[in-house]
Coordinates of C-alpha atoms in Angstrom, one line a residue:
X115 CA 58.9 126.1 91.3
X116 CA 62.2 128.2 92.6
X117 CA 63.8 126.6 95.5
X118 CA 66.5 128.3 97.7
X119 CA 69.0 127.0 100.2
X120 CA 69.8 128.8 103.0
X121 CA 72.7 129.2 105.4
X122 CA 72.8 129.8 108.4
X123 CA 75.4 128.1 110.8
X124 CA 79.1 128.0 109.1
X125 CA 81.8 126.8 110.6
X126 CA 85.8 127.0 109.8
X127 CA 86.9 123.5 108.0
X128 CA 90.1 124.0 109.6
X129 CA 89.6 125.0 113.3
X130 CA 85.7 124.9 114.0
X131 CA 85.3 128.4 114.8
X132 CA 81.4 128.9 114.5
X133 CA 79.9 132.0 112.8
X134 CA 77.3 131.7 116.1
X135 CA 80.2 132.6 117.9
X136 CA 80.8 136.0 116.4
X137 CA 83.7 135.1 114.5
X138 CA 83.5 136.0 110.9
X139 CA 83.7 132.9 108.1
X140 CA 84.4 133.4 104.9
X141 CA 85.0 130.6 101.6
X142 CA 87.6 131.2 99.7
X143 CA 89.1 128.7 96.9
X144 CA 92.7 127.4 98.2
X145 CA 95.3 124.8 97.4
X146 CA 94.9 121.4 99.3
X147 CA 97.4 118.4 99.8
X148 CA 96.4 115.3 100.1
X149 CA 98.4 113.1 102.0
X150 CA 95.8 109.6 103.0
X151 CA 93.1 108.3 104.4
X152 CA 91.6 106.7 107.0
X153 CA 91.0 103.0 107.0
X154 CA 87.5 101.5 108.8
X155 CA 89.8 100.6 112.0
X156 CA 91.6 104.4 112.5
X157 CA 94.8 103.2 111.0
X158 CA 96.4 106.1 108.8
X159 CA 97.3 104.9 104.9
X160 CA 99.5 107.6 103.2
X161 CA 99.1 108.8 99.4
X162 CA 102.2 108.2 97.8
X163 CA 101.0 110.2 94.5
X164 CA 100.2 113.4 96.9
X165 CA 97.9 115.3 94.4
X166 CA 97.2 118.7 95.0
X167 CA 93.9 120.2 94.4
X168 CA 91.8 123.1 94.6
X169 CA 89.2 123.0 97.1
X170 CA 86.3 125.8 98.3
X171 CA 86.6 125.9 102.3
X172 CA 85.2 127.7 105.0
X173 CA 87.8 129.7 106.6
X174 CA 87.8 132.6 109.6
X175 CA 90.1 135.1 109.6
X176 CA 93.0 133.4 111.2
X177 CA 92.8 130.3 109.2
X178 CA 92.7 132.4 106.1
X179 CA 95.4 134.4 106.8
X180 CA 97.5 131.2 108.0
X181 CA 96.6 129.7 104.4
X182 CA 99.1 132.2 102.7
X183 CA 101.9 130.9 104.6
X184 CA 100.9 127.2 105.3
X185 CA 100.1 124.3 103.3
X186 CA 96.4 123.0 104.1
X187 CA 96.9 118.8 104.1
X188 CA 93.5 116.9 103.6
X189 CA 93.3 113.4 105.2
X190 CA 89.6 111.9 104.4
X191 CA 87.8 108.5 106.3
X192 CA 87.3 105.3 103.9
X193 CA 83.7 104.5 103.3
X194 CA 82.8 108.5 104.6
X195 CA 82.3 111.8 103.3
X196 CA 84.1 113.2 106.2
X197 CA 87.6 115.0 105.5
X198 CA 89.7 116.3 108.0
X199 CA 91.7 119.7 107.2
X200 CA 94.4 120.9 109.6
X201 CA 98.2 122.8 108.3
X202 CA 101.5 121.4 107.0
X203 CA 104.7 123.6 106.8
X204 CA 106.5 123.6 103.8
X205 CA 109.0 122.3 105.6
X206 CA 107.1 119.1 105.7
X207 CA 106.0 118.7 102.1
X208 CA 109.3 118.1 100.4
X209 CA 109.4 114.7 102.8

């Protein structure tokens, strides 16, 4: 027996522009920092190692085009699946 997923709501990983919306989404493989976590009580607990990896994320237009010139940082919640994307300058990475 075949089975199929299908998709039908996407939203940007970065911003949270919605496809329902009319903006266009697209997932494209990019570069991702990341810098912590989350602990249980909202308190933030930097990575010291900061290991890059490459990730498959949702992104619209803007935030694709922002992804060539930006850095996309990855902080994710202890004891969750949930991982918050947002954009880092390079600037800010040699810290």
């Amino acid at each position: 027996m075949r089975t199929e997923t299908v998709i039908t709501h996407v939203k940007c990983d970065i911003c949270g522009k919605s496809n329902d919306k009319g903006f266009s989404v697209y997932r494209k493989r990019v570069a991702v920092l990341e810098i912590g976590s989350i602990n249980e009580y909202g308190h933030f607990h930097k990575d010291i190692s900061k290991n890059i990896v490459t990730k498959q994320l949702d992104l619209c237009k803007t935030c694709d085009d922002m992804a060539n010139d930006r850095i996309i940082k990855s902080t994710s919640g202890m004891f969750t699946e949930k991982v918050y994307y947002s954009f880092q300058d390079v600037g800010e990475v040699m810290e």
